[in-house]
Structures are given as C-alpha cells and as structure tokens.
Amino acid sequence: MFRRIKPRRMSDEVYEQLRELIISGLLKPGDKLPPERELAEKMGVSRPVVREAISRLVAKGYLENVQGSGTYVCSVAQSCLEESPAHDFLKSGSKAMLQIVEVRKILETWSAALAAERATQQELNQMREYLKEFETSVKKGELAHTVDANFHLSISYATHNTFLIHLMDSIYSLIERVTYEIGHKVRWSSEDYWELYRQHHAIYKAIENRDPEMAYLKMMEHMIYVERQIKRALVEKRVESFLSF
C-alpha cells in the first residue's frame, strides 16, 4: 500500500518552482525566461540542473525555445486546444468564425468588467501604450493587427485570473494561426479604422474609470461591430477565415 519516499532531485525542485510560477500567472504567456546562467545563480543550483528542468518544461508544453532568442512561456491551455476538435473546427469556415465571435463575446466582456475592478496602474499604462500605437497605425491608413490583439490580451492580463489569461492567449494564438485573410479582404475604409480606434478607446476609458458595467457594455458593442463586419464579408464571399480585431 505504501511506497518509500524518494529524495527529490534538484532538477525536480527547479521544475516545480518554474511550473508553479507559470500556473500561478507570475510568469505569463510570452514572458521570456532569464538566461540559464542567471537562473542558476538566482536559484542556487548548477546550470545543468536548470537545463534539465527547462527541457522537461519544454517537453510538457509550458515553455518554448526560440532559436537565437531565448526561452518563452507558453499558454498552459494552448496544447489542450490544439489537440482538441476545436483546433480543426477553427478551419471549417463561416460557422466557425461566427461561433468564435460568440465565445469572445462571453470571455472578453467579462474580462473588461474584471479589468475595470482589478487593473493596476502599470497595466492601465500598458493598455494606453497599445492605444497610442493603434492610433499611429490608423493615422497611416493601416490597421496593426498585432497591436490590436495585444490590447485585448492586456485586458485579460488585468483580470489577474490565471486560467482566463492562458485561455485568451490560446484563443488569440489559434486565431492568428488560421489566417490574416479577413484583415486583407474586408474593405476597411479609413472611417472603419477610426471607428475601431474609438471603440478601443471607449473600452479603455471605462476600465480606467473603474466602471465594470460600462467596460462590459463597450466591449460588447465592439464585439457586435466585429461580428457585423464578418457577416458582411461572408455575404460578399470575400473571406474564408477569421483574424482578431
């Protein structure tokens, strides 16, 4: 019935500590780990010990090694989504696109409301920086999809809900992998770009003003607008897949 307790290896301790930091949200999706030497010094272990722990975390899908760049935190929900029927469903056409919007309506409206209650000043500053970048791109007659996605993700980070953060990161990651076609094929006018900017600004102001109900409402209005644009593109048969916005 009982088994002898084996002494834990140092690499197991390092593995568990890093894993806990990821699961708890102290290390967020996209965060870069310090260099191996620095980690070893901070944790009081040798570099081979750190290397072994990181290799295990990479194998488990918690971390990703990017050649020439470093080691980054993955979303703990991403591998589950990629191996589920949802991953193939994303490629199945218009029905998938519209159902993704329905999911985003649920998650992002509540994310905005929670962010209005919980966002730190640093997180508000980050949202504002993304808004400035968004405005700059619109002035150039462009729509910066990455900045747009980062703005939405920064709202999820401000909820301080670890599962929601990883889930939203995974959803955006999968959406971006599908295609950029809607951004290229929908006939976005300059006024459309400015309307998207105004919507994002209104969401930010509601969060900054600590108004959860208004943040929820403004995010819902934005998602309804996105849904309408996608339906328009589908009717005109100019798009087969979906990006974020």
Short mmCIF file of C-alpha atoms in Angstrom, two decimals, residues 14-209:
data_model
loop_
_atom_site.label_atom_id
_atom_site.label_comp_id
_atom_site.label_asym_id
_atom_site.label_seq_id
_atom_site.Cartn_x
_atom_site.Cartn_y
_atom_site.Cartn_z
CA VAL A 14 13.57 23.74 -10.20
CA TYR A 15 10.94 22.19 -12.47
CA GLU A 16 8.21 22.52 -9.83
CA GLN A 17 9.16 26.09 -8.95
CA LEU A 18 9.08 27.26 -12.57
CA ARG A 19 5.91 25.30 -13.26
CA GLU A 20 4.19 26.91 -10.27
CA LEU A 21 5.23 30.38 -11.44
CA ILE A 22 3.63 29.68 -14.82
CA ILE A 23 0.42 28.16 -13.44
CA SER A 24 0.01 30.93 -10.87
CA GLY A 25 0.36 33.61 -13.53
CA LEU A 26 3.50 35.19 -12.12
CA LEU A 27 5.09 34.13 -15.40
CA LYS A 28 2.64 35.00 -18.18
CA PRO A 29 2.34 33.65 -21.74
CA GLY A 30 5.01 35.31 -23.86
CA ASP A 31 7.30 36.17 -20.94
CA LYS A 32 10.97 35.46 -21.58
CA LEU A 33 12.91 33.47 -19.00
CA PRO A 34 16.20 34.90 -17.74
CA PRO A 35 19.34 33.33 -19.25
CA GLU A 36 20.30 29.90 -17.96
CA ARG A 37 23.31 31.27 -16.06
CA GLU A 38 21.21 33.92 -14.31
CA LEU A 39 18.52 31.40 -13.34
CA ALA A 40 21.15 29.06 -11.91
CA GLU A 41 22.64 31.85 -9.80
CA LYS A 42 19.25 33.03 -8.51
CA MET A 43 18.12 29.52 -7.61
CA GLY A 44 21.44 28.40 -6.17
CA VAL A 45 21.88 25.42 -8.47
CA SER A 46 24.13 24.43 -11.35
CA ARG A 47 23.40 25.23 -14.99
CA PRO A 48 22.92 21.54 -15.93
CA VAL A 49 20.18 21.31 -13.27
CA VAL A 50 18.40 24.34 -14.75
CA ARG A 51 18.88 22.98 -18.26
CA GLU A 52 17.27 19.65 -17.34
CA ALA A 53 14.29 21.34 -15.68
CA ILE A 54 13.74 23.64 -18.66
CA SER A 55 13.94 20.70 -21.07
CA ARG A 56 11.17 18.96 -19.14
CA LEU A 57 9.03 22.10 -19.16
CA VAL A 58 9.53 22.45 -22.91
CA ALA A 59 8.55 18.80 -23.42
CA LYS A 60 5.41 19.34 -21.31
CA GLY A 61 4.43 22.43 -23.32
CA TYR A 62 4.97 25.02 -20.59
CA LEU A 63 7.97 26.63 -22.29
CA GLU A 64 9.21 27.11 -25.84
CA ASN A 65 12.79 27.51 -27.02
CA VAL A 66 13.12 30.10 -29.79
CA GLN A 67 16.43 29.70 -31.59
CA GLY A 68 18.60 32.78 -31.28
CA SER A 69 16.13 34.49 -28.96
CA GLY A 70 15.62 32.54 -25.74
CA THR A 71 13.06 30.54 -23.78
CA TYR A 72 9.48 31.78 -23.55
CA VAL A 73 6.40 30.88 -21.53
CA CYS A 74 3.65 29.12 -23.48
CA SER A 75 -0.03 29.11 -22.68
CA VAL A 76 -0.90 26.14 -20.48
CA ALA A 77 -4.26 25.89 -22.29
CA GLN A 78 -2.85 26.05 -25.80
CA SER A 79 -1.69 22.44 -26.16
CA CYS A 80 -5.08 21.22 -24.95
CA LEU A 81 -6.89 23.36 -27.51
CA GLU A 82 -4.54 22.33 -30.31
CA GLU A 83 -5.16 18.64 -29.64
CA SER A 84 -8.92 19.06 -29.33
CA PRO A 85 -11.58 19.10 -32.09
CA ALA A 86 -11.76 22.88 -31.56
CA HIS A 87 -8.45 23.31 -33.38
CA ASP A 88 -9.75 21.70 -36.60
CA PHE A 89 -13.11 23.43 -36.17
CA LEU A 90 -11.37 26.81 -36.49
CA LYS A 91 -10.62 25.94 -40.12
CA SER A 92 -14.15 24.87 -41.01
CA GLY A 93 -15.42 28.14 -42.47
CA SER A 94 -18.07 30.75 -41.72
CA LYS A 95 -19.81 28.83 -38.94
CA ALA A 96 -16.54 28.61 -37.03
CA MET A 97 -15.82 32.30 -37.48
CA LEU A 98 -19.15 33.41 -36.11
CA GLN A 99 -19.01 30.96 -33.21
CA ILE A 100 -15.56 32.26 -32.29
CA VAL A 101 -17.10 35.72 -32.00
CA GLU A 102 -19.78 34.30 -29.70
CA VAL A 103 -17.07 32.84 -27.45
CA ARG A 104 -15.18 36.12 -27.48
CA LYS A 105 -18.36 37.99 -26.52
CA ILE A 106 -18.62 35.87 -23.40
CA LEU A 107 -14.96 35.95 -22.40
CA GLU A 108 -13.93 39.45 -23.40
CA THR A 109 -16.92 41.30 -21.99
CA TRP A 110 -16.32 39.78 -18.58
CA SER A 111 -12.59 40.32 -18.96
CA ALA A 112 -13.23 44.02 -19.48
CA ALA A 113 -15.51 44.18 -16.45
CA LEU A 114 -12.99 42.40 -14.22
CA ALA A 115 -10.15 44.55 -15.55
CA ALA A 116 -12.10 47.65 -14.53
CA GLU A 117 -12.09 46.34 -10.97
CA ARG A 118 -8.57 44.89 -10.81
CA ALA A 119 -6.21 46.62 -13.26
CA THR A 120 -3.07 48.10 -11.73
CA GLN A 121 -1.72 51.46 -12.83
CA GLN A 122 1.06 49.67 -14.70
CA GLU A 123 -1.49 47.59 -16.61
CA LEU A 124 -3.50 50.71 -17.45
CA ASN A 125 -0.31 52.32 -18.72
CA GLN A 126 0.32 49.32 -20.96
CA MET A 127 -3.20 49.49 -22.41
CA ARG A 128 -2.68 53.19 -23.10
CA GLU A 129 0.61 52.48 -24.91
CA TYR A 130 -1.14 49.97 -27.17
CA LEU A 131 -3.84 52.56 -27.87
CA LYS A 132 -1.18 55.07 -28.92
CA GLU A 133 0.34 52.52 -31.28
CA PHE A 134 -3.15 51.73 -32.60
CA GLU A 135 -3.80 55.43 -33.26
CA THR A 136 -0.45 55.84 -35.01
CA SER A 137 -1.22 52.98 -37.40
CA VAL A 138 -4.70 54.35 -38.14
CA LYS A 139 -3.22 57.76 -38.98
CA LYS A 140 -1.09 55.95 -41.56
CA GLY A 141 -4.20 54.34 -43.02
CA GLU A 142 -3.27 50.94 -41.61
CA LEU A 143 -4.63 48.51 -39.04
CA ALA A 144 -1.97 46.99 -36.78
CA HIS A 145 -3.42 43.55 -36.06
CA THR A 146 -0.70 42.61 -33.58
CA VAL A 147 -1.21 45.80 -31.57
CA ASP A 148 -4.95 45.19 -31.60
CA ALA A 149 -4.51 41.65 -30.30
CA ASN A 150 -2.05 42.86 -27.66
CA PHE A 151 -4.57 45.45 -26.45
CA HIS A 152 -7.21 42.76 -25.97
CA LEU A 153 -4.72 40.45 -24.27
CA SER A 154 -3.59 43.24 -21.94
CA ILE A 155 -7.19 43.46 -20.73
CA SER A 156 -7.24 39.74 -19.95
CA TYR A 157 -3.93 40.11 -18.05
CA ALA A 158 -5.53 42.86 -15.96
CA THR A 159 -8.19 40.42 -14.71
CA HIS A 160 -5.50 38.63 -12.66
CA ASN A 161 -7.39 35.41 -13.41
CA THR A 162 -4.66 32.96 -14.42
CA PHE A 163 -6.91 30.50 -16.25
CA LEU A 164 -8.63 33.27 -18.20
CA ILE A 165 -5.26 34.77 -19.16
CA HIS A 166 -3.99 31.46 -20.56
CA LEU A 167 -7.31 30.72 -22.26
CA MET A 168 -7.44 34.10 -24.00
CA ASP A 169 -3.80 33.82 -25.05
CA SER A 170 -4.52 30.41 -26.55
CA ILE A 171 -7.60 31.63 -28.39
CA TYR A 172 -5.72 34.54 -29.94
CA SER A 173 -2.80 32.31 -30.81
CA LEU A 174 -5.05 29.85 -32.62
CA ILE A 175 -7.00 32.59 -34.39
CA GLU A 176 -3.79 34.16 -35.67
CA ARG A 177 -2.62 30.78 -36.96
CA VAL A 178 -5.76 30.35 -39.05
CA THR A 179 -5.12 33.29 -41.41
CA TYR A 180 -4.94 37.04 -41.90
CA GLU A 181 -7.46 36.95 -44.71
CA ILE A 182 -10.25 38.91 -43.12
CA GLY A 183 -7.90 41.81 -42.46
CA HIS A 184 -6.90 41.85 -46.11
CA LYS A 185 -10.22 41.05 -47.78
CA VAL A 186 -12.75 43.10 -45.83
CA ARG A 187 -12.96 46.51 -47.45
CA TRP A 188 -11.90 48.57 -44.46
CA SER A 189 -12.24 52.30 -45.03
CA SER A 190 -10.38 54.99 -43.13
CA GLU A 191 -13.57 55.62 -41.18
CA ASP A 192 -13.75 51.92 -40.25
CA TYR A 193 -10.24 52.16 -38.82
CA TRP A 194 -11.13 55.23 -36.81
CA GLU A 195 -14.31 53.58 -35.59
CA LEU A 196 -12.27 50.63 -34.31
CA TYR A 197 -9.92 53.04 -32.58
CA ARG A 198 -12.82 54.91 -30.96
CA GLN A 199 -14.27 51.62 -29.71
CA HIS A 200 -10.96 50.56 -28.18
CA HIS A 201 -10.53 53.98 -26.60
CA ALA A 202 -14.03 53.78 -25.07
CA ILE A 203 -13.23 50.35 -23.62
CA TYR A 204 -10.00 51.68 -22.14
CA LYS A 205 -11.69 54.75 -20.61
CA ALA A 206 -14.33 52.59 -18.93
CA ILE A 207 -11.60 50.39 -17.44
CA GLU A 208 -9.55 53.43 -16.39
CA ASN A 209 -12.65 54.95 -14.75
#
